[in-house]
Coordinates of N, CA and C and ligand atoms in Angstrom, one line a residue:
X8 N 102.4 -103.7 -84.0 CA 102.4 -105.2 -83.8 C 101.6 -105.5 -82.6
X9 N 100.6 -106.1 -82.4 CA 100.1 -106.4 -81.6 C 100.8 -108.0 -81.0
X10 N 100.0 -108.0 -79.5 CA 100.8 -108.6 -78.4 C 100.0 -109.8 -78.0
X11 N 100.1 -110.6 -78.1 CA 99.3 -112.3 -77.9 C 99.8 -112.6 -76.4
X12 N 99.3 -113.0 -75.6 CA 100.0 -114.6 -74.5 C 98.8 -115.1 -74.2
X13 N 99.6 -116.1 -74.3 CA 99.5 -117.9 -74.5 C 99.1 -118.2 -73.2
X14 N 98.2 -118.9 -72.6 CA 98.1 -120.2 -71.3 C 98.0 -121.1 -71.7
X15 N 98.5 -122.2 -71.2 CA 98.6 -123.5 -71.6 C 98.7 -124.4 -70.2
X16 N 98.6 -125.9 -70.6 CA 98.8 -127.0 -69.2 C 99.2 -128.1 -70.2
X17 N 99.1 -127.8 -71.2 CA 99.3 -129.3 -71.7 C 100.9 -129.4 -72.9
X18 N 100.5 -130.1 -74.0 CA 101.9 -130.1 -75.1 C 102.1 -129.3 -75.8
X19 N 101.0 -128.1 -75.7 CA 100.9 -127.3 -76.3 C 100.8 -126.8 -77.6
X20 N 100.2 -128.0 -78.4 CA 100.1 -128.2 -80.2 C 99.2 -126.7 -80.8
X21 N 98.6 -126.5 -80.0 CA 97.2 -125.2 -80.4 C 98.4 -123.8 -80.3
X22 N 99.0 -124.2 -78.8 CA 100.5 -123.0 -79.1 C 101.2 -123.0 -80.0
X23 N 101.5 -124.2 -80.5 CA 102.2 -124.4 -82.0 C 101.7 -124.0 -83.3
X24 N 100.2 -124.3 -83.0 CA 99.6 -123.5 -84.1 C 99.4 -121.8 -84.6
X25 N 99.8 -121.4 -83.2 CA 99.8 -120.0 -83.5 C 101.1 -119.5 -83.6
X26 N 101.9 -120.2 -83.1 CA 103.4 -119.7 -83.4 C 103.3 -119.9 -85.0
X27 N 102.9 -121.3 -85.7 CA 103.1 -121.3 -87.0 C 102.3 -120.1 -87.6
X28 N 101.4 -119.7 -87.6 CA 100.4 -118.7 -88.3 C 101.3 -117.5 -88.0
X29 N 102.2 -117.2 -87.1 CA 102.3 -115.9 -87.2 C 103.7 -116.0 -87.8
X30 N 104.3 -117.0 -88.0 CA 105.6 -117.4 -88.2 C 105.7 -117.1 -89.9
X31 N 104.2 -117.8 -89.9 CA 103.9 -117.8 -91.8 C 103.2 -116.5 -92.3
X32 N 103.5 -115.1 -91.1 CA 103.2 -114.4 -91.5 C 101.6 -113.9 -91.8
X33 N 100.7 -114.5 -91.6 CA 99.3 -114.1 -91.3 C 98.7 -113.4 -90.4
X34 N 99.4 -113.1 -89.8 CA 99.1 -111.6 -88.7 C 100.6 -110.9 -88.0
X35 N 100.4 -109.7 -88.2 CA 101.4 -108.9 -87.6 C 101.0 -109.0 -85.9
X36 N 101.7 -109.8 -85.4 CA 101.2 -110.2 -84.0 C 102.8 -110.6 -83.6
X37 N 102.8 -110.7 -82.2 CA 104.0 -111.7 -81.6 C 103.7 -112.3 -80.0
X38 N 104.2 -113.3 -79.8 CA 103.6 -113.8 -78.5 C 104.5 -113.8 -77.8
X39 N 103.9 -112.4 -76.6 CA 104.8 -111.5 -75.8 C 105.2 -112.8 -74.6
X40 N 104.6 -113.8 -74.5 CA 105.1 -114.7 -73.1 C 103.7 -116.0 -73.3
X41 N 104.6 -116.8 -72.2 CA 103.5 -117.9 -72.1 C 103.1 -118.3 -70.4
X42 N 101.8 -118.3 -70.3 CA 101.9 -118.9 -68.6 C 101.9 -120.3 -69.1
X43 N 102.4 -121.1 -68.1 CA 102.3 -122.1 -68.1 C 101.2 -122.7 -66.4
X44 N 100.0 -124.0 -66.5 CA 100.0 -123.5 -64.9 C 100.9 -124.7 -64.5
X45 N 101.5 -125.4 -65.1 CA 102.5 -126.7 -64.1 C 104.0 -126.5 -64.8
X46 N 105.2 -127.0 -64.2 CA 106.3 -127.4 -64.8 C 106.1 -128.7 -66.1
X47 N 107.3 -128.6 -66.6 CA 107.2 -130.0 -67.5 C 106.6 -130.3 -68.6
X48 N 105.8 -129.8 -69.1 CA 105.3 -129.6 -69.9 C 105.3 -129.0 -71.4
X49 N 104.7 -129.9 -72.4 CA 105.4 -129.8 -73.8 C 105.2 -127.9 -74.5
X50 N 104.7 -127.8 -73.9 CA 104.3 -126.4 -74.1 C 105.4 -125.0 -73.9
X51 N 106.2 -125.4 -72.5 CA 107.0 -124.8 -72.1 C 108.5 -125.0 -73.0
X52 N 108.8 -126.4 -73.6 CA 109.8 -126.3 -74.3 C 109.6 -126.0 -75.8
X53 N 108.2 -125.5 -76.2 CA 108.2 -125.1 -77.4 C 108.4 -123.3 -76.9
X54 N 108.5 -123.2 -76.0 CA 108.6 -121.4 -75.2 C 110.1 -120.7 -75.6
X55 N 110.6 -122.4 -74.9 CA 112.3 -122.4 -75.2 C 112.8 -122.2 -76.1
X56 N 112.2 -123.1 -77.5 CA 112.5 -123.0 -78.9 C 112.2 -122.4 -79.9
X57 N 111.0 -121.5 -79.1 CA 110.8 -120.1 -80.0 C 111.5 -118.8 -79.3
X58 N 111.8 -118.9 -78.3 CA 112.5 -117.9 -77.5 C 111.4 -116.9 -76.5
X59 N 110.1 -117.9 -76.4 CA 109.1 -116.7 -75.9 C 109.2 -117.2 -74.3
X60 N 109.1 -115.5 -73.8 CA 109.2 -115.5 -72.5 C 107.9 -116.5 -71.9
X61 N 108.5 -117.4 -70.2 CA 107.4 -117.9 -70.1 C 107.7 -117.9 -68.2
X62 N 106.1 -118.1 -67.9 CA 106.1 -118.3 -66.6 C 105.1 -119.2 -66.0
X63 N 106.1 -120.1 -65.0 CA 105.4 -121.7 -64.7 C 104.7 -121.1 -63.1
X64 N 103.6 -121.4 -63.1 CA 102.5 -121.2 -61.8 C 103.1 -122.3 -60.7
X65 N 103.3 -121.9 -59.7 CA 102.6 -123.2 -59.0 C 101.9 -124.0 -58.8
X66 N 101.9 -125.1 -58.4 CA 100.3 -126.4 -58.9 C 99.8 -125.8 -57.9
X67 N 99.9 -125.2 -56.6 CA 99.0 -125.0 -55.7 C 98.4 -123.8 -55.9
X68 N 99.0 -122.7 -56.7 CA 98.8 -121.4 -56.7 C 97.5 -121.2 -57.0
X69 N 96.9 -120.8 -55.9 CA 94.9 -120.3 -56.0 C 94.9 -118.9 -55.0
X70 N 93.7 -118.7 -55.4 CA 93.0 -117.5 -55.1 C 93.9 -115.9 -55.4
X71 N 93.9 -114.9 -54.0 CA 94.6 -113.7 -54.6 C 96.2 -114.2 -55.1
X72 N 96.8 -114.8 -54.5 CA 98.5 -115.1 -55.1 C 98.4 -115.4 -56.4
X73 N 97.4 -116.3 -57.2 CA 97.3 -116.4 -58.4 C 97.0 -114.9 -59.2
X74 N 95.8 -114.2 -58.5 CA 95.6 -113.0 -59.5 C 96.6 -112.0 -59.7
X75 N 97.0 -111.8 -58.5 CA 98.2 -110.8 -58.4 C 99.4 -111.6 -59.2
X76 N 99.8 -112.5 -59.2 CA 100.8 -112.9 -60.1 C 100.5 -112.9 -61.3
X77 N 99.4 -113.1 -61.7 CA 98.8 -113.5 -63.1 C 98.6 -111.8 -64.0
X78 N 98.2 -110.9 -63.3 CA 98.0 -109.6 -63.2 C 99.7 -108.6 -63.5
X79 N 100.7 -109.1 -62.5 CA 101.9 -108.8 -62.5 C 102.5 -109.3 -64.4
X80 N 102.1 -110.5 -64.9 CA 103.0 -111.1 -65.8 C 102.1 -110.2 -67.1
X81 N 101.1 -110.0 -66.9 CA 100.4 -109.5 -67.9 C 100.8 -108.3 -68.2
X82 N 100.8 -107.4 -67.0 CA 101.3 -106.1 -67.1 C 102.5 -105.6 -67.5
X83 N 103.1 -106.8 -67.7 CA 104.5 -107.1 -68.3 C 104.1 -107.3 -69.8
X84 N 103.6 -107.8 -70.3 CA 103.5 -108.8 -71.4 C 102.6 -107.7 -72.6
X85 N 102.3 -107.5 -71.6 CA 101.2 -106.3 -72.6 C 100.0 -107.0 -73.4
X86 N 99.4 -107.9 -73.2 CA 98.0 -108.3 -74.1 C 97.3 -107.7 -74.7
X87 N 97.2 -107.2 -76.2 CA 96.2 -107.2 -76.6 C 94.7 -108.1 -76.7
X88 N 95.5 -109.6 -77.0 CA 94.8 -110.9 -76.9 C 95.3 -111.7 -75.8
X89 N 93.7 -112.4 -74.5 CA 94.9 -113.6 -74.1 C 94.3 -115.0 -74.7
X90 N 94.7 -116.1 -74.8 CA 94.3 -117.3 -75.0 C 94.9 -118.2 -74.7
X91 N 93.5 -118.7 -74.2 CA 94.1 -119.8 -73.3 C 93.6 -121.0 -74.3
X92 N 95.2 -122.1 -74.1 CA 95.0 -123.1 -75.5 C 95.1 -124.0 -74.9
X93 N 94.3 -124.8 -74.1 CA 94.4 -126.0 -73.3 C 95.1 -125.5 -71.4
X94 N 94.6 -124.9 -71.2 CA 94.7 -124.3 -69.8 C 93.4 -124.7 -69.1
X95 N 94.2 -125.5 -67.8 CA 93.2 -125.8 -67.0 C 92.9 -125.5 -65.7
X96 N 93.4 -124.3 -65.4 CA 93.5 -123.7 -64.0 C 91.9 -122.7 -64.8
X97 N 90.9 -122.6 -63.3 CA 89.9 -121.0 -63.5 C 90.7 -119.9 -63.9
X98 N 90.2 -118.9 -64.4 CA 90.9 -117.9 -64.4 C 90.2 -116.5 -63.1
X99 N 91.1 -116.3 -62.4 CA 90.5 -115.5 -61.3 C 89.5 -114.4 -62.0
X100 N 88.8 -113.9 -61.0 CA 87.9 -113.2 -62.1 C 88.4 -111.4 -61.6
X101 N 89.4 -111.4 -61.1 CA 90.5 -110.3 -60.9 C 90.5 -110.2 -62.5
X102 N 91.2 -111.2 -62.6 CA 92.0 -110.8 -64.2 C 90.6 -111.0 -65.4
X103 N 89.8 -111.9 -65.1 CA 88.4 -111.4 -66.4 C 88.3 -110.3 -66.1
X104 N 87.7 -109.4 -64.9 CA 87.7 -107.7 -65.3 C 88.0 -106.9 -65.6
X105 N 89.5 -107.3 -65.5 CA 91.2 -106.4 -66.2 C 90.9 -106.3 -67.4
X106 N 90.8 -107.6 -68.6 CA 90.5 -107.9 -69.1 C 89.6 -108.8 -70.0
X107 N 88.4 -108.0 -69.2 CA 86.8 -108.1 -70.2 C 87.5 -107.9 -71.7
X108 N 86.5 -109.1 -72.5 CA 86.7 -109.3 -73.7 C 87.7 -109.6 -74.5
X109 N 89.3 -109.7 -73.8 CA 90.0 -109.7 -74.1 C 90.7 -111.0 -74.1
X110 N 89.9 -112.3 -73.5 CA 90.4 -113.0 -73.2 C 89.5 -114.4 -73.7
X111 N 89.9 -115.3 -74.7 CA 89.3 -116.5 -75.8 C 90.0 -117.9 -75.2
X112 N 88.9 -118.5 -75.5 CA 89.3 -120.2 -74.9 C 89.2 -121.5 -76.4
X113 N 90.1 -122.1 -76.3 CA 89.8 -123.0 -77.3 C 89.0 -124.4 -76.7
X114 N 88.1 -124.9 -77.0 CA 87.4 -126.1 -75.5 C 86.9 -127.0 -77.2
X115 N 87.3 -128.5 -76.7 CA 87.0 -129.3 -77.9 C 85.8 -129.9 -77.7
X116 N 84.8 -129.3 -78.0 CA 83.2 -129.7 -77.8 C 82.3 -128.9 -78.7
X117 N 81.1 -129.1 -79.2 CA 80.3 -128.5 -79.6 C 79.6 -127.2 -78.6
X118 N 79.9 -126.4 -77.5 CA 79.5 -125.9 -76.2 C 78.0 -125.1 -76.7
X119 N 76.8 -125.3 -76.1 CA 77.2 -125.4 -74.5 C 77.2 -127.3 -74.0
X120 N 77.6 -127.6 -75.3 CA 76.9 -129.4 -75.3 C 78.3 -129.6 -74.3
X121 N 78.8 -130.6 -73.3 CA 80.0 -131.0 -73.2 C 81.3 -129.7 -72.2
X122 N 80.6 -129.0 -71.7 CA 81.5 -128.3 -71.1 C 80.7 -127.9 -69.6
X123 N 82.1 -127.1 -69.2 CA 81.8 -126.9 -68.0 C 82.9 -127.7 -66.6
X124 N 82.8 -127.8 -65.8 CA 84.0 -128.4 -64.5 C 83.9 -129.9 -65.0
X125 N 85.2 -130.4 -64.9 CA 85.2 -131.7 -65.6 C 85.1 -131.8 -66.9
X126 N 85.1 -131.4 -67.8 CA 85.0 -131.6 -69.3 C 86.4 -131.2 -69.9
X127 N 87.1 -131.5 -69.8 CA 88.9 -131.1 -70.5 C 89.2 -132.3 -70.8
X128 N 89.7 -132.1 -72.4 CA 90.8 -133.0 -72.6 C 89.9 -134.4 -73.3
X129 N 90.5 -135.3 -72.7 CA 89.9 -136.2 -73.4 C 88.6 -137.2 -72.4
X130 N 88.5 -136.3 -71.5 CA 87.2 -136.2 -71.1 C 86.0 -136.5 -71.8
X131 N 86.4 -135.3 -72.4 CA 85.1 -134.6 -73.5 C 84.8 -135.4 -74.1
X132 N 85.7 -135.8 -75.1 CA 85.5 -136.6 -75.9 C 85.1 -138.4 -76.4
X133 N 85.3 -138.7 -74.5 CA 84.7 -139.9 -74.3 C 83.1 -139.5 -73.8
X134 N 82.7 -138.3 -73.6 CA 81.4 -138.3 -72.8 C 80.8 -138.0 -74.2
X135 N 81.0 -137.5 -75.2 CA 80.5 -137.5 -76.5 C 80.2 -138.8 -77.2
X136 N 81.2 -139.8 -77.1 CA 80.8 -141.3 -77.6 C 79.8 -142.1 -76.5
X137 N 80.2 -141.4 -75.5 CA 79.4 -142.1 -74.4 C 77.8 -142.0 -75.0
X138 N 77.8 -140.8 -75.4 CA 76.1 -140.1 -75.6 C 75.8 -140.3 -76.8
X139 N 76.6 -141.0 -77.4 CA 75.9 -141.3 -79.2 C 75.8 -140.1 -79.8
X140 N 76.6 -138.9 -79.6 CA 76.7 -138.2 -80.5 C 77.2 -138.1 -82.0
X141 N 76.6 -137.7 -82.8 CA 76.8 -138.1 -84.5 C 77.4 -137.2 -85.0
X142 N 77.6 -136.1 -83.9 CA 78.8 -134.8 -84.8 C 79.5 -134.6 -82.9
X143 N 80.6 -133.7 -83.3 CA 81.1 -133.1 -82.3 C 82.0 -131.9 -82.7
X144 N 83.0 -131.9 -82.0 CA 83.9 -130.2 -82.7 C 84.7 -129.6 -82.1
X145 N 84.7 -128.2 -82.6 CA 85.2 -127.6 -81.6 C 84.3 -125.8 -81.3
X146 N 85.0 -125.1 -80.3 CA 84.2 -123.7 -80.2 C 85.5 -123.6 -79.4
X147 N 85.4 -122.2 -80.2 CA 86.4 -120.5 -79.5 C 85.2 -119.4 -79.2
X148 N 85.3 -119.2 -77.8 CA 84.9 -118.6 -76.8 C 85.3 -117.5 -76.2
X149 N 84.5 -116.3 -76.0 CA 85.1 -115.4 -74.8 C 85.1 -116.3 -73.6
X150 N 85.7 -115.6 -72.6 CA 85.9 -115.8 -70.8 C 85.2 -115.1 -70.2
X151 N 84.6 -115.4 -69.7 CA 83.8 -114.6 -68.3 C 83.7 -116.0 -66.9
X152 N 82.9 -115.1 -66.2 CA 83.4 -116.2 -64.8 C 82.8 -117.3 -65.0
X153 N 82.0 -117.5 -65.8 CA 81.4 -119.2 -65.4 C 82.4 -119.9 -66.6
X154 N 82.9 -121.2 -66.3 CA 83.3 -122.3 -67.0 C 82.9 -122.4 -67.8
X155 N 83.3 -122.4 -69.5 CA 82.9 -122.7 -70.6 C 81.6 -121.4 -71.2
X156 N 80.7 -120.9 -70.7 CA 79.8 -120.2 -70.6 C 80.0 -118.8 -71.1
X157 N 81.0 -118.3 -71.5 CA 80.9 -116.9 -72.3 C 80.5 -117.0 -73.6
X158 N 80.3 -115.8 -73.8 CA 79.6 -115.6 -75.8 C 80.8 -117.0 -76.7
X159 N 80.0 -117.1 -77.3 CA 80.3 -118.3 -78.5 C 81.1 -117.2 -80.0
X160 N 82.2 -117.6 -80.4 CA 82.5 -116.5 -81.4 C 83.1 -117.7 -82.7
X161 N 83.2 -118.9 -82.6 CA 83.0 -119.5 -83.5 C 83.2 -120.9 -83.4
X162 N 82.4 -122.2 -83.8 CA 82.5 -123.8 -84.0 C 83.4 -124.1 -85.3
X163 N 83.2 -125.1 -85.2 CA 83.6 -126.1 -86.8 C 83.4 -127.5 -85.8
X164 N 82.4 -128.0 -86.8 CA 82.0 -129.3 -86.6 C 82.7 -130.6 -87.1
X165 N 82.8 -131.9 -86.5 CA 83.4 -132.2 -86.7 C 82.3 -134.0 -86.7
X166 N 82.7 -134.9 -87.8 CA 81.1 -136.2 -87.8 C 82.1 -136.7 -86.3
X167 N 81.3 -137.6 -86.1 CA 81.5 -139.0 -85.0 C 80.8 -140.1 -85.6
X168 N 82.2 -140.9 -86.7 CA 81.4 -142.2 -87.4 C 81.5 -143.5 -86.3
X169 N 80.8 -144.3 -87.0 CA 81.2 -145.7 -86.5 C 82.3 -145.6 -85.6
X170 N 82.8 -146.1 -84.8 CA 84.1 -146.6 -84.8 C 85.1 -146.3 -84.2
X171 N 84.9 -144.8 -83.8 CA 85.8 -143.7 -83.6 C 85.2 -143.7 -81.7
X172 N 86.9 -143.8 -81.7 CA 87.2 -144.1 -79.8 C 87.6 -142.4 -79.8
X173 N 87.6 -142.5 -78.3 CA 87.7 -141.1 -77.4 C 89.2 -140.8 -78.5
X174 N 89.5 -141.5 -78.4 CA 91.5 -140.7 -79.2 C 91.5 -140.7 -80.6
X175 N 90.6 -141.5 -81.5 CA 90.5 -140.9 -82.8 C 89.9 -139.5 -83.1
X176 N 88.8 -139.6 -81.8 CA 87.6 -138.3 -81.5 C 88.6 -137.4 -82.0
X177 N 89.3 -137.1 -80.5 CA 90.5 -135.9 -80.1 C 91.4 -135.5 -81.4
X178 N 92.0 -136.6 -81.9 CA 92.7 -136.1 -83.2 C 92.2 -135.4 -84.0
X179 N 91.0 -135.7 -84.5 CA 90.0 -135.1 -85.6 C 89.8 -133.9 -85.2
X180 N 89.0 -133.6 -83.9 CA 89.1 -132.3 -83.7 C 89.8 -131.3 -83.3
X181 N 90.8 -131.9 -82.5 CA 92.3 -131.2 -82.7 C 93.0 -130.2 -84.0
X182 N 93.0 -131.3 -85.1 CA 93.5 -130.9 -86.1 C 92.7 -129.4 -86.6
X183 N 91.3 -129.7 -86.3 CA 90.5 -128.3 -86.8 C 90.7 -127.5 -85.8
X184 N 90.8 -127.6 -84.5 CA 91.2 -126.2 -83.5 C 92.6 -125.7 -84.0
X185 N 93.3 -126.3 -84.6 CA 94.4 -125.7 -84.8 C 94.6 -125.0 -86.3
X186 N 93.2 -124.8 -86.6 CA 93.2 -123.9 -87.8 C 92.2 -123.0 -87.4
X187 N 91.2 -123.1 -86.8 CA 89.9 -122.5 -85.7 C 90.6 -121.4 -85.2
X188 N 91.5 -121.4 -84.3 CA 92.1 -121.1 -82.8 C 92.4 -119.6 -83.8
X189 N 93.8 -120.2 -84.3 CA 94.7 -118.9 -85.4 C 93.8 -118.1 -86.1
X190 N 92.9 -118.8 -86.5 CA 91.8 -117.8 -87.9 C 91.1 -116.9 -86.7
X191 N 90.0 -117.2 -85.5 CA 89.5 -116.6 -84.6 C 90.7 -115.4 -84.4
X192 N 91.5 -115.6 -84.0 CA 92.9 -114.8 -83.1 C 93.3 -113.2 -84.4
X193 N 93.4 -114.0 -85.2 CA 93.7 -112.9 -86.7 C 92.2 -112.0 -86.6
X194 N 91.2 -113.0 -86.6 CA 90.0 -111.5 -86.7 C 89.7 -111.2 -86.2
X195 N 90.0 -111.2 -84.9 CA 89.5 -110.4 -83.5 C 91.2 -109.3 -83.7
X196 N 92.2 -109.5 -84.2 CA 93.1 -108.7 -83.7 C 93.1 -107.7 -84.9
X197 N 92.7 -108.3 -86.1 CA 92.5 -107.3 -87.1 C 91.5 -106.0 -87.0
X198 N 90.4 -106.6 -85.8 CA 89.1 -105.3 -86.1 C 89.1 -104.6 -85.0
X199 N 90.3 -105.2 -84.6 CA 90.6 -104.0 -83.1 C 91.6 -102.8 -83.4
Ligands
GAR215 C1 92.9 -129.1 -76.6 O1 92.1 -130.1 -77.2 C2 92.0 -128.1 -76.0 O2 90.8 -127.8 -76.8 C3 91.7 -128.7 -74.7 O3 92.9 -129.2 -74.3 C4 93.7 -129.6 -75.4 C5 95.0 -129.0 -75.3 O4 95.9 -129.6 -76.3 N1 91.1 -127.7 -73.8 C6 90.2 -128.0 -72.9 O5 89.8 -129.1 -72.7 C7 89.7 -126.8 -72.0 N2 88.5 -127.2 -71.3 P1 97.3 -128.9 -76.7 O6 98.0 -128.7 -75.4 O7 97.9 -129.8 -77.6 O8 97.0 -127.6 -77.4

């Protein structure tokens, strides 16, 4: 059985969607823990209600105290895969070396269109209406040290009609990261 953990900052629906995929039995996987980087967060009580181990960062926590901690839970946790599903702390580049290639981002943009420092959330998806864009999406990504900027490993596009505000945007492509995220996650664990 291979070993998943989760980062997250937000409600954690993309966490949800992998709990469901593995729940429904589509990969022999289990999600050894979750970081969380703040308290409170909808992410952490879906931790509770699946019973997966989790651990909440400090909001301040930067530089070596983050890698060493971040490094300590991992070594715990055992990762085959990490994924980060709406996590918005950097990730030290201690731990991208640890784990080169080992580590996938879900980012709701077409990338390299829309990413980068500042682009999270529903950001994104007002700078995309801003720009009269006629499609948008999503992309799962490797990690490496620059923001957004590792190899591209798969999109799904998504239109921008008429009409559609920054929060209709998000929903739409939401819904396909949360089938994106799980399918990427299965075939990277399957050919390893
Ligand atoms: C998702 O839309 C994810 O793509 C985005 O945050 C949201 C988290 O939602 N990530 C980024 O913007 C990273 N740059 P969730 O907590 O419901 O999964």
């Amino acid at each position: 059985m291979k070993n998943i953990v989760v980062f997250a900052s937000g409600s954690g629906s993309n966490f949800q969607a992998i709990i469901d995929f593995i729940e429904n039995g589509h990969i022999d996987a289990q999600i050894s823990g979750l970081i969380a980087s703040r308290p409170n967060i909808g992410a952490i009580d879906r931790a509770y209600k699946y019973n997966i181990p989790h651990f909440v960062l400090a909001t301040d926590q930067s530089g070596a105290g983050l890698s060493d901690i971040l490094i300590k839970k991992l070594n715990e946790w055992k990762p085959d895969l990490i994924v980060l599903a709406g996590f918005l702390k950097k990730i030290p580049s201690e731990v991208i070396e640890e784990y080169r290639n080992k580590i996938i981002n879900i980012h709701p943009s077409l990338l390299p269109k829309f990413g980068g420092k500042g682009f999270y959330g529903i950001n994104v998806h007002k700078a995309v209406i801003e720009a009269g864009e006629q499609e948008s999406g999503c992309t799962v990504h490797y990690v490496n040290e620059q923001y957004d900027k590792g190899d591209i490993i798969k999109q799904k596009k998504v239109p921008v009609l008429e009409g559609d505000t920054p929060e209709s945007l998000a929903q739409k492509v939401l819904k396909e990261e949360h089938k994106l995220l799980p399918n990427v996650i299965a075939e990277i664990l399957n050919n390893n």
